[in-house]
Amino acid sequence: MIPKIPLAEWIEWLVNWLQDHFDPVFQIIKNMIEPTVTFFTRILTVLPPLAMISILIFFILWLTQIWTAVLSLAGLLLIWNLGYWDESIQTLSLVLTSTLIAIIIGIPLGLWSGRNDRVQAFLKPILDFMQTMPAFVYLIPAVFFFSLGTVPGVIASVIFAMPPTIRFTSLGLRQVPIDLKEAAEAFGATTRQKLTKVEIPLARQTILAGVNQTIMLSLSMVVTASMIGAEGIGAVVLESITRLKVGIGFESGLAIVIIAIILDRLTQNLNQNRMETGSRHRQIPLLAKTRKWAAPVAVLTVLALTITSYAQSGVKRNEIKLIYVNWVSEEASTYTLKNILEKEGFPVKLIRVDAGPMYDAIATGNADAMLAAWLPTTGAQYYDRYKKDLVNLGVNLEKTRIGLVVPKYVNINSIEELASHKDQFDQKIIGIDPGSGTMLLAKETIKQYNLGMKLLEGSDAAMVAELDRAYKKKKPIVITGWTPHWMFLKYDLKYLDDPKKTFGEPENIYTIVRKGFKEDQPEACKMIDQFFWTTRDMEEVMLDVANGMTPDQAAKKWIEKHPNQVAEITAGVQKNK
């Protein structure tokens, strides 16, 4: 038997080696990308939304056609009306940064490839690999090298979106007629003059077509990048997917479509020949005649917005970064703590990720605190790995439980009985996201009890939706469940007995902060340390969210309803001024 090639071990060794020896390089890259994203965000948010929309529409009208500007105005006003303006600006900043980096790297490589057959032969398989590798795979090394946030999202977007710029630039150069190149040489043009005066101008339309595709691919990465903490409209789409919020998913998806159409039409118009008479009659004559001044005016506008944004910024207080996994229980506790901190004057930023990146972010200092460490069993695989770089402040909720759950109308009471009744459940156990400790324990349970059932991966919301459909029809169903969860308030459910204790004993939820947080933010750390509530409290917030409230609204409602508990959390803490 041929032994398996240890490719995974080699890749992990390479990643660890790069982390150990090139960390300063990664920090330099990170310190270049973060200010760029911040720059775009600041200039696009310095003015009120309607004022910024007016400026953007003026330039779109100047550079394109009247109907393009009219439709762009309608689209941007719709985004603003739906309440996704800030998220859209964050997404646009990520796309602009990714595109800028892709152009800076891609066009020179494309020019080199277009003039050198060996370079083209070398780059072709690399570009094929970059374009065919699933985009999710790029997130793994990006997180390892740059941790969570916008930077790894930008890096993954650049890798995924850069190939069209290289390919189209190379193609454009190779499509320049040979006789024109020979004519330039006959008139004594140098290699550089031939490139800049003949080849690039003639290949301009093809190059811009490549840039257009790069922009579209960068935009397509926004949802994927949101899985590792990148902000923007993609995070809203991801939440709507995991929580099955169809309406919000449609709204946020529509916002992405509007941004994509505007960017596509804008780059396509830049790609058109300015001397085309077919489009000029659809432009305002004065603006059409002065298009050559658009670039300098745009530069001056950006400069003015930059000066204004930095003049208005003043001294920015350090935000407290609370990170949480996208479960309804952790959403409830995190939003409640966020609102209590903000009420005491502490600015808070929330980061929503999966379980593994959550622990990594605290350990590497890219987030300050979390309220989601289910110990000693559920989160053991991550806690044991990172605990030397974590500070455990203690319990914030006691006596949680996880296990397999069925409706009370189901006539079995133990996991051992599942094996002989598995056909009633279509041989399926409905689970949640694959990275959670609950799912790992469920897999071990199937193995230990020899159930012969399939564990279906999904999300918390998808699991509850399946439960709701089965419950209404009184159909047998078994799911992965945990307490606290609002579904125990809405449905009559029961845990299946676990005689082998594969799901462990009842757990507690712990508060974890990064090293140095207590010294950096002593008052905030004290308040976070004092945060404690009960299963009933958490389920109260979760149920309000399930009934249609936003997490913020539900958290504020709980805070107003329980002033004594809030006073205990904030006791002895000086307000931040």
Coordinates of C-alpha atoms in Angstrom, one line a residue:
M1 CA 0.0 0.0 0.0
I2 CA 1.4 3.4 -1.0
P3 CA 1.7 5.7 2.1
K4 CA -0.2 8.9 2.0
I5 CA 1.9 12.0 1.1
P6 CA 1.9 14.2 4.3
L7 CA 1.0 17.3 2.3
A8 CA -1.1 18.9 5.0
E9 CA 1.8 18.5 7.5
W10 CA 4.2 20.1 5.0
I11 CA 1.9 23.1 4.5
E12 CA 1.4 23.6 8.2
W13 CA 5.2 23.4 8.7
L14 CA 5.7 26.0 6.0
V15 CA 3.0 28.3 7.4
N16 CA 4.6 28.1 10.9
W17 CA 8.1 28.7 9.5
L18 CA 6.9 31.8 7.6
Q19 CA 5.2 33.0 10.8
D20 CA 8.4 32.6 12.8
H21 CA 10.8 34.1 10.3
F22 CA 8.8 36.7 8.3
D23 CA 6.5 38.2 11.0
P24 CA 8.1 41.6 10.6
V25 CA 7.4 41.5 6.9
F26 CA 3.8 40.7 7.5
Q27 CA 3.5 43.5 10.0
I28 CA 4.9 46.0 7.5
I29 CA 2.3 44.8 4.9
K30 CA -0.4 45.1 7.6
N31 CA 0.7 48.6 8.5
M32 CA 0.5 49.6 4.8
I33 CA -3.0 48.1 4.1
E34 CA -4.8 49.2 7.3
P35 CA -4.1 53.0 6.7
T36 CA -5.2 52.6 3.1
V37 CA -8.5 51.1 4.0
T38 CA -8.9 53.7 6.7
F39 CA -8.1 56.5 4.2
F40 CA -10.8 55.5 1.8
T41 CA -13.3 55.0 4.6
R42 CA -12.6 58.5 6.1
I43 CA -12.9 60.4 2.9
L44 CA -16.1 58.7 2.0
T45 CA -17.7 59.2 5.4
V46 CA -16.5 62.8 6.2
L47 CA -19.6 64.3 4.8
P48 CA -23.3 63.4 5.5
P49 CA -24.5 60.6 3.2
L50 CA -26.6 62.9 1.0
A51 CA -23.7 65.3 0.4
M52 CA -21.4 62.4 -0.5
I53 CA -24.0 60.9 -2.8
S54 CA -24.2 64.3 -4.6
I55 CA -20.4 64.4 -5.1
L56 CA -20.3 60.9 -6.4
I57 CA -23.2 61.4 -8.8
F58 CA -21.6 64.6 -10.1
F59 CA -18.4 62.7 -11.1
I60 CA -20.4 59.7 -12.5
L61 CA -22.4 62.2 -14.6
W62 CA -19.2 63.9 -15.7
L63 CA -17.5 60.6 -16.8
T64 CA -20.4 58.6 -18.1
Q65 CA -23.9 59.1 -19.4
I66 CA -27.0 60.8 -18.0
W67 CA -28.9 57.6 -17.6
T68 CA -26.0 55.9 -15.8
A69 CA -25.9 58.8 -13.3
V70 CA -29.7 58.8 -12.8
L71 CA -29.7 55.0 -12.1
S72 CA -26.7 55.4 -9.8
L73 CA -28.5 58.1 -7.9
A74 CA -31.5 55.9 -7.4
G75 CA -29.4 53.0 -6.3
L76 CA -27.3 55.0 -3.8
L77 CA -30.4 56.7 -2.4
L78 CA -32.0 53.2 -1.9
I79 CA -28.9 52.0 0.0
W80 CA -29.0 55.0 2.2
N81 CA -32.8 54.6 2.8
L82 CA -32.4 50.9 3.7
G83 CA -29.8 51.8 6.3
Y84 CA -26.7 50.2 4.7
W85 CA -24.8 53.3 3.9
D86 CA -22.0 52.8 6.4
E87 CA -21.6 49.1 5.7
S88 CA -21.5 49.9 1.9
I89 CA -18.8 52.5 2.4
Q90 CA -16.7 49.9 4.4
T91 CA -17.2 47.4 1.6
L92 CA -16.3 50.0 -1.1
S93 CA -13.1 50.9 0.9
L94 CA -12.1 47.2 1.0
V95 CA -12.8 46.8 -2.8
L96 CA -10.9 50.0 -3.7
T97 CA -7.9 48.9 -1.6
S98 CA -7.9 45.4 -3.0
T99 CA -8.2 46.8 -6.6
L100 CA -5.4 49.4 -6.0
I101 CA -3.0 46.7 -4.8
A102 CA -4.0 44.3 -7.6
I103 CA -3.4 47.0 -10.2
I104 CA 0.0 48.0 -8.7
I105 CA 1.2 44.4 -8.8
G106 CA -0.8 43.1 -11.7
I107 CA -0.2 45.6 -14.5
P108 CA 3.6 45.5 -14.3
L109 CA 3.5 41.6 -14.2
G110 CA 1.1 41.7 -17.2
L111 CA 3.4 44.0 -19.1
W112 CA 6.4 41.8 -18.4
S113 CA 4.4 38.7 -19.4
G114 CA 3.2 40.4 -22.6
R115 CA 6.7 41.1 -23.7
N116 CA 8.4 37.8 -22.6
D117 CA 7.2 34.3 -23.5
R118 CA 9.1 32.7 -20.7
V119 CA 7.5 34.9 -18.1
Q120 CA 4.1 34.1 -19.6
A121 CA 4.8 30.4 -19.4
F122 CA 5.9 30.7 -15.8
L123 CA 2.9 32.8 -14.7
K124 CA 0.2 30.9 -16.5
P125 CA 0.0 27.9 -14.1
I126 CA 0.3 30.2 -11.1
L127 CA -2.6 32.3 -12.3
D128 CA -4.6 29.1 -13.1
F129 CA -4.0 28.0 -9.5
M130 CA -5.0 31.4 -8.1
Q131 CA -8.3 31.4 -10.1
T132 CA -9.4 27.8 -9.5
M133 CA -8.5 27.5 -5.8
P134 CA -11.7 28.0 -3.7
A135 CA -11.7 31.5 -2.3
F136 CA -12.3 30.1 1.2
V137 CA -8.9 28.5 1.2
Y138 CA -7.2 31.8 1.0
L139 CA -8.7 32.8 4.3
I140 CA -6.7 30.2 6.2
P141 CA -3.1 31.5 5.6
A142 CA -4.4 35.1 5.5
V143 CA -5.7 34.7 9.1
F144 CA -2.5 33.0 10.2
F145 CA -0.2 35.7 8.8
F146 CA -2.4 38.8 9.5
S147 CA -4.9 37.6 12.1
L148 CA -8.5 38.9 11.9
G149 CA -10.0 42.0 10.4
T150 CA -9.9 43.9 7.1
V151 CA -6.3 43.1 6.2
P152 CA -6.6 39.4 5.7
G153 CA -9.8 40.1 3.8
V154 CA -7.9 42.5 1.5
I155 CA -5.1 40.0 1.0
A156 CA -7.5 37.2 0.1
S157 CA -9.3 39.5 -2.3
V158 CA -6.1 40.5 -4.0
I159 CA -5.0 36.9 -4.6
F160 CA -8.4 36.0 -5.9
A161 CA -9.0 39.1 -8.0
M162 CA -5.6 39.9 -9.5
P163 CA -5.3 37.3 -12.3
P164 CA -7.6 39.1 -14.7
T165 CA -5.5 42.2 -14.6
I166 CA -2.3 40.2 -15.4
R167 CA -3.9 38.2 -18.1
F168 CA -5.7 41.0 -19.8
T169 CA -2.7 43.3 -19.7
S170 CA -0.5 40.6 -21.3
L171 CA -3.2 39.9 -23.9
G172 CA -3.6 43.5 -24.7
L173 CA 0.2 43.9 -25.4
R174 CA 0.3 40.8 -27.5
Q175 CA -2.7 42.0 -29.6
V176 CA -0.9 45.2 -30.7
P177 CA -0.2 44.8 -34.5
I178 CA 3.4 43.8 -35.4
D179 CA 3.5 46.4 -38.2
L180 CA 2.8 49.2 -35.7
K181 CA 5.6 48.0 -33.4
E182 CA 8.0 47.8 -36.4
A183 CA 6.9 51.3 -37.5
A184 CA 7.8 52.7 -34.1
E185 CA 11.2 51.0 -34.2
A186 CA 11.8 52.4 -37.7
F187 CA 11.2 55.9 -36.5
G188 CA 13.9 55.3 -33.8
A189 CA 11.6 54.7 -30.7
T190 CA 13.4 53.2 -27.7
T191 CA 12.0 50.2 -26.0
R192 CA 10.4 52.4 -23.3
Q193 CA 9.0 54.8 -25.8
K194 CA 7.5 52.0 -27.8
L195 CA 5.9 50.6 -24.7
T196 CA 4.5 53.9 -23.3
K197 CA 3.7 55.6 -26.6
V198 CA 2.5 52.7 -28.8
E199 CA 1.8 49.4 -27.0
I200 CA 0.1 50.6 -23.8
P201 CA -2.2 53.2 -25.5
L202 CA -3.3 50.6 -28.0
A203 CA -3.8 48.0 -25.3
R204 CA -5.6 50.4 -23.0
Q205 CA -9.1 49.0 -23.6
T206 CA -8.1 45.5 -22.9
I207 CA -6.2 46.5 -19.8
L208 CA -9.2 48.4 -18.4
A209 CA -11.4 45.4 -19.2
G210 CA -9.0 43.4 -16.9
V211 CA -9.3 46.0 -14.2
N212 CA -13.1 45.9 -14.5
Q213 CA -13.0 42.1 -13.9
T214 CA -10.7 42.6 -10.9
I215 CA -13.1 45.1 -9.3
M216 CA -16.0 42.6 -9.8
L217 CA -14.0 39.7 -8.3
S218 CA -12.9 41.9 -5.3
L219 CA -16.6 42.7 -4.7
S220 CA -17.5 39.1 -4.9
M221 CA -15.1 38.4 -2.0
V222 CA -16.8 40.7 0.5
V223 CA -19.1 38.0 2.0
T224 CA -16.2 35.5 2.2
A225 CA -14.0 38.0 3.8
S226 CA -16.6 38.8 6.4
M227 CA -16.1 35.3 7.8
I228 CA -12.7 36.5 9.2
G229 CA -13.8 39.8 10.7
A230 CA -13.8 42.1 7.6
E231 CA -16.5 44.7 8.0
G232 CA -19.0 45.9 5.5
I233 CA -22.1 44.7 3.8
G234 CA -20.7 41.2 3.5
A235 CA -21.0 40.8 7.3
V236 CA -24.7 41.6 7.0
V237 CA -25.2 39.1 4.2
L238 CA -23.3 36.5 6.3
E239 CA -25.6 37.1 9.3
S240 CA -28.7 36.8 7.2
I241 CA -27.5 33.5 5.8
T242 CA -26.6 32.0 9.2
R243 CA -29.8 33.3 10.8
L244 CA -32.1 32.7 7.8
K245 CA -33.2 36.3 7.7
V246 CA -34.5 36.3 4.1
G247 CA -35.6 40.0 4.1
I248 CA -32.3 41.4 5.4
G249 CA -30.4 39.0 3.1
F250 CA -32.3 40.4 0.1
E251 CA -31.7 44.0 1.1
S252 CA -28.0 43.6 1.8
G253 CA -27.6 41.5 -1.4
L254 CA -29.4 44.2 -3.4
A255 CA -26.9 46.8 -1.9
I256 CA -24.0 44.7 -3.2
V257 CA -25.6 44.4 -6.6
I258 CA -26.1 48.2 -6.8
I259 CA -22.5 48.8 -5.9
A260 CA -21.4 46.2 -8.5
I261 CA -23.5 47.7 -11.3
I262 CA -22.2 51.3 -10.6
L263 CA -18.6 50.2 -10.5
D264 CA -19.1 48.1 -13.6
R265 CA -20.7 50.9 -15.6
L266 CA -18.2 53.4 -14.5
T267 CA -15.2 51.3 -15.5
Q268 CA -16.9 50.3 -18.8
N269 CA -17.4 54.0 -19.7
L270 CA -13.8 54.8 -18.9
N271 CA -12.9 51.9 -21.3
Q272 CA -14.9 53.4 -24.2
N273 CA -13.2 55.5 -26.8
R274 CA -13.8 59.1 -25.9
M275 CA -14.3 60.0 -29.5
E276 CA -17.3 57.8 -29.9
T277 CA -20.2 59.9 -31.1
G278 CA -22.8 57.3 -30.1
S279 CA -22.5 58.1 -26.4
R280 CA -21.8 61.8 -26.5
H281 CA -25.3 62.9 -27.3
R282 CA -26.4 61.2 -24.1
Q283 CA -24.1 63.4 -22.1
I284 CA -24.5 67.0 -20.9
P285 CA -22.5 68.9 -23.6
L286 CA -20.6 71.1 -21.2
L287 CA -19.5 68.2 -19.1
A288 CA -18.6 66.1 -22.2
K289 CA -16.3 68.9 -23.4
T290 CA -14.5 69.2 -20.1
R291 CA -13.9 65.5 -19.3
K292 CA -10.2 66.1 -19.5
W293 CA -10.5 68.1 -16.3
A294 CA -12.2 65.3 -14.4
A295 CA -9.0 63.7 -13.1
P296 CA -7.5 66.9 -11.7
V297 CA -10.8 67.9 -10.1
A298 CA -11.2 64.5 -8.6
V299 CA -7.7 64.7 -7.1
L300 CA -8.4 68.1 -5.6
T301 CA -11.8 66.8 -4.3
V302 CA -10.1 63.8 -2.6
L303 CA -7.4 66.2 -1.2
A304 CA -10.1 68.5 0.3
L305 CA -12.0 65.5 1.7
T306 CA -8.8 64.1 3.3
I307 CA -8.0 67.4 4.9
T308 CA -11.5 67.8 6.2
S309 CA -11.6 64.3 7.6
Y310 CA -8.4 64.6 9.5
A311 CA -9.3 68.0 10.8
Q312 CA -12.6 66.7 12.2
S313 CA -11.2 63.5 13.6
G314 CA -9.6 65.0 16.7
V315 CA -8.3 62.5 19.3
K316 CA -9.9 59.1 18.9
R317 CA -10.4 57.1 22.0
N318 CA -9.4 53.5 22.1
E319 CA -12.2 51.2 21.2
I320 CA -12.9 48.0 23.2
K321 CA -13.0 45.2 20.7
L322 CA -15.5 42.5 21.8
I323 CA -15.4 39.4 19.7
Y324 CA -18.0 36.7 19.6
V325 CA -19.0 33.6 17.7
N326 CA -22.2 33.8 15.6
W327 CA -24.5 31.9 18.0
V328 CA -27.7 33.5 19.4
S329 CA -26.5 32.9 23.0
E330 CA -23.1 34.7 22.4
E331 CA -24.9 37.4 20.5
A332 CA -27.2 38.1 23.4
S333 CA -24.4 38.4 26.0
T334 CA -22.0 40.4 23.8
Y335 CA -24.6 43.0 22.7
T336 CA -25.8 43.3 26.3
L337 CA -22.2 44.0 27.6
K338 CA -21.6 46.3 24.6
N339 CA -24.6 48.5 25.6
I340 CA -23.6 48.5 29.3
L341 CA -20.1 49.6 28.4
E342 CA -21.3 52.3 26.0
K343 CA -23.7 53.6 28.6
E344 CA -20.7 54.1 30.9
G345 CA -18.9 56.0 28.1
F346 CA -16.6 53.3 26.7
P347 CA -16.6 53.0 22.8
V348 CA -17.1 49.4 21.7
K349 CA -16.5 47.6 18.4
L350 CA -18.0 44.2 17.8
I351 CA -16.3 41.5 15.7
R352 CA -18.3 38.4 14.6
V353 CA -16.3 35.3 13.6
D354 CA -16.2 31.6 13.9
A355 CA -15.1 29.8 17.1
G356 CA -11.4 29.1 16.1
P357 CA -10.6 32.7 14.9
M358 CA -12.3 34.0 18.1
Y359 CA -9.8 32.4 20.4
D360 CA -6.9 33.3 18.0
A361 CA -7.9 37.0 18.0
I362 CA -7.8 37.2 21.8
A363 CA -4.5 35.3 22.0
T364 CA -2.8 37.5 19.3
G365 CA -4.2 40.8 20.8
N366 CA -6.4 41.6 17.8
A367 CA -9.5 41.6 20.1
D368 CA -9.8 42.6 23.7
A369 CA -12.5 40.3 25.3
M370 CA -15.1 37.6 24.7
L371 CA -17.9 36.1 26.7
A372 CA -18.1 32.8 24.8
A373 CA -15.7 30.3 26.4
W374 CA -17.8 27.2 27.1
L375 CA -15.6 25.1 29.4
P376 CA -14.3 22.6 30.3
T377 CA -15.6 20.5 27.3
T378 CA -17.1 22.4 24.4
G379 CA -14.4 25.0 23.8
A380 CA -11.5 22.7 25.1
Q381 CA -9.8 22.2 21.7
Y382 CA -9.3 26.0 21.3
Y383 CA -8.8 26.9 24.9
D384 CA -6.1 24.3 25.5
R385 CA -4.3 25.5 22.3
Y386 CA -4.3 29.2 23.2
K387 CA -4.6 29.3 27.0
K388 CA -1.0 30.4 27.6
D389 CA -1.8 33.7 25.8
L390 CA -5.3 34.2 27.4
V391 CA -6.5 35.7 30.7
N392 CA -9.5 33.9 32.2
L393 CA -11.6 36.3 34.3
G394 CA -14.0 33.6 35.4
V395 CA -17.6 32.6 34.9
N396 CA -20.3 34.9 33.4
L397 CA -23.0 32.3 33.2
E398 CA -23.3 29.0 35.2
K399 CA -24.6 25.5 34.5
T400 CA -25.0 25.4 30.7
R401 CA -25.7 22.1 29.0
I402 CA -25.2 20.6 25.6
G403 CA -26.4 17.4 24.0
L404 CA -28.8 15.8 21.6
V405 CA -32.3 17.3 21.8
V406 CA -35.7 16.0 20.6
P407 CA -39.3 17.2 21.0
K408 CA -41.1 15.8 24.0
Y409 CA -43.6 14.0 21.7
V410 CA -40.7 11.7 20.5
N411 CA -41.0 8.4 22.4
I412 CA -37.3 7.8 23.1
N413 CA -35.3 9.2 26.1
S414 CA -31.7 8.1 25.6
I415 CA -29.0 8.4 23.0
E416 CA -28.6 4.7 23.2
E417 CA -32.1 4.3 21.8
L418 CA -31.4 6.3 18.7
A419 CA -29.6 3.5 16.9
S420 CA -32.7 1.3 16.9
H421 CA -35.0 4.2 15.9
K422 CA -32.7 6.0 13.5
D423 CA -35.1 5.4 10.5
Q424 CA -37.7 7.5 12.2
F425 CA -35.2 10.5 12.0
D426 CA -34.2 9.7 8.4
Q427 CA -30.8 8.7 9.9
K428 CA -30.0 12.4 10.3
I429 CA -28.9 14.6 13.2
I430 CA -29.4 18.3 12.5
G431 CA -26.3 20.2 13.6
I432 CA -24.9 23.7 13.5
D433 CA -21.7 25.3 12.1
P434 CA -18.9 22.7 11.6
G435 CA -16.2 24.6 13.6
S436 CA -18.1 24.5 16.9
G437 CA -17.2 22.3 19.8
T438 CA -20.8 21.0 19.9
M439 CA -20.4 19.5 16.5
L440 CA -17.1 17.8 17.4
L441 CA -18.7 16.3 20.5
A442 CA -21.7 15.2 18.4
K443 CA -19.4 13.4 15.9
E444 CA -17.7 11.6 18.9
T445 CA -21.2 10.7 20.3
I446 CA -22.2 9.1 16.9
K447 CA -19.0 7.1 17.0
Q448 CA -19.1 6.1 20.7
Y449 CA -22.8 5.0 20.5
N450 CA -22.4 3.5 17.0
L451 CA -25.5 5.3 15.9
G452 CA -24.9 5.0 12.1
M453 CA -26.5 8.5 11.6
K454 CA -25.3 11.4 9.5
L455 CA -24.6 14.7 11.2
L456 CA -25.7 17.6 9.0
E457 CA -23.8 20.8 9.2
G458 CA -25.4 24.2 8.9
S459 CA -26.1 27.0 11.3
D460 CA -28.0 27.8 14.5
A461 CA -30.8 29.4 12.5
A462 CA -31.0 26.6 9.9
M463 CA -31.2 24.0 12.8
V464 CA -34.1 25.9 14.4
A465 CA -35.9 26.2 11.1
E466 CA -35.7 22.4 10.6
L467 CA -36.9 22.0 14.2
D468 CA -39.9 24.4 13.6
R469 CA -40.9 22.5 10.4
A470 CA -40.8 19.1 12.1
Y471 CA -42.5 20.4 15.2
K472 CA -45.5 21.8 13.3
K473 CA -46.0 18.4 11.6
K474 CA -45.2 16.4 14.9
K475 CA -42.5 14.7 13.0
P476 CA -39.5 13.0 14.8
I477 CA -36.3 15.1 14.7
V478 CA -33.1 15.1 16.7
I479 CA -30.8 18.2 16.8
T480 CA -27.7 19.4 18.6
G481 CA -28.9 21.6 21.4
W482 CA -27.6 23.6 24.3
T483 CA -28.9 25.6 27.2
P484 CA -29.4 28.6 27.3
H485 CA -31.3 28.8 24.1
W486 CA -34.6 30.5 23.4
M487 CA -36.0 27.4 21.6
F488 CA -36.6 25.8 25.0
L489 CA -39.0 28.6 25.8
K490 CA -40.9 28.3 22.5
Y491 CA -41.0 24.5 22.1
D492 CA -41.4 21.6 24.4
L493 CA -38.1 19.9 24.1
K494 CA -36.0 17.4 26.1
Y495 CA -32.4 16.3 26.2
L496 CA -31.6 12.6 25.5
D497 CA -29.9 11.0 28.4
D498 CA -26.1 10.5 27.8
P499 CA -25.0 7.6 29.9
K500 CA -21.5 7.6 28.4
K501 CA -21.1 11.3 29.1
T502 CA -19.7 12.0 25.6
F503 CA -21.1 15.5 25.8
G504 CA -19.5 16.0 29.2
E505 CA -20.9 17.3 32.4
P506 CA -22.8 20.7 32.8
E507 CA -20.5 23.6 31.8
N508 CA -20.0 27.2 32.6
I509 CA -19.4 30.1 30.2
Y510 CA -16.2 32.0 31.0
T511 CA -15.0 35.6 30.2
I512 CA -11.6 35.7 28.4
V513 CA -9.5 38.8 27.8
R514 CA -6.2 39.4 26.1
K515 CA -3.0 39.8 28.0
G516 CA -2.4 43.4 29.0
F517 CA -6.0 44.4 28.7
K518 CA -6.4 45.0 32.5
E519 CA -3.4 47.4 32.4
D520 CA -4.6 49.2 29.2
Q521 CA -8.3 49.5 30.2
P522 CA -8.6 48.9 34.0
E523 CA -12.1 50.3 34.4
A524 CA -13.5 48.6 31.4
C525 CA -11.8 45.3 32.4
K526 CA -13.3 45.6 35.9
M527 CA -16.8 46.0 34.4
I528 CA -16.3 43.1 32.0
D529 CA -15.0 41.0 34.9
Q530 CA -18.2 41.8 36.9
F531 CA -20.6 40.9 34.1
F532 CA -22.7 38.0 35.2
W533 CA -26.2 36.8 34.5
T534 CA -28.4 33.8 34.5
T535 CA -29.8 31.4 31.9
R536 CA -33.2 33.1 32.2
D537 CA -31.6 36.5 31.5
M538 CA -29.9 35.3 28.4
E539 CA -32.9 33.5 27.1
E540 CA -35.0 36.6 27.6
V541 CA -32.7 38.6 25.2
M542 CA -32.6 35.7 22.7
L543 CA -36.3 35.3 22.6
D544 CA -36.8 39.1 21.9
V545 CA -34.3 38.8 19.0
A546 CA -36.1 35.7 17.7
N547 CA -39.4 37.6 17.8
G548 CA -38.1 40.4 15.6
M549 CA -36.0 42.8 17.7
T550 CA -32.5 43.6 16.7
P551 CA -29.8 42.5 19.2
D552 CA -29.2 46.1 20.2
Q553 CA -32.9 46.7 20.9
A554 CA -33.2 43.4 22.9
A555 CA -30.1 44.2 24.9
K556 CA -31.3 47.7 25.7
K557 CA -34.7 46.4 26.7
W558 CA -33.1 44.0 29.2
I559 CA -30.8 46.7 30.6
E560 CA -33.9 49.0 31.2
K561 CA -35.8 46.1 32.8
H562 CA -33.0 45.0 35.2
P563 CA -31.4 48.1 36.6
N564 CA -30.2 46.3 39.8
Q565 CA -28.2 43.7 37.9
V566 CA -26.7 46.4 35.7
A567 CA -25.8 48.4 38.9
E568 CA -23.9 45.3 40.2
I569 CA -22.0 45.0 36.9
T570 CA -21.0 48.7 36.9
A571 CA -20.3 48.9 40.7
G572 CA -17.1 50.7 41.5
V573 CA -16.4 51.6 37.9
Q574 CA -15.6 55.2 37.0
K575 CA -17.3 56.5 33.9
N576 CA -15.2 57.0 30.8
K577 CA -15.1 60.6 29.8

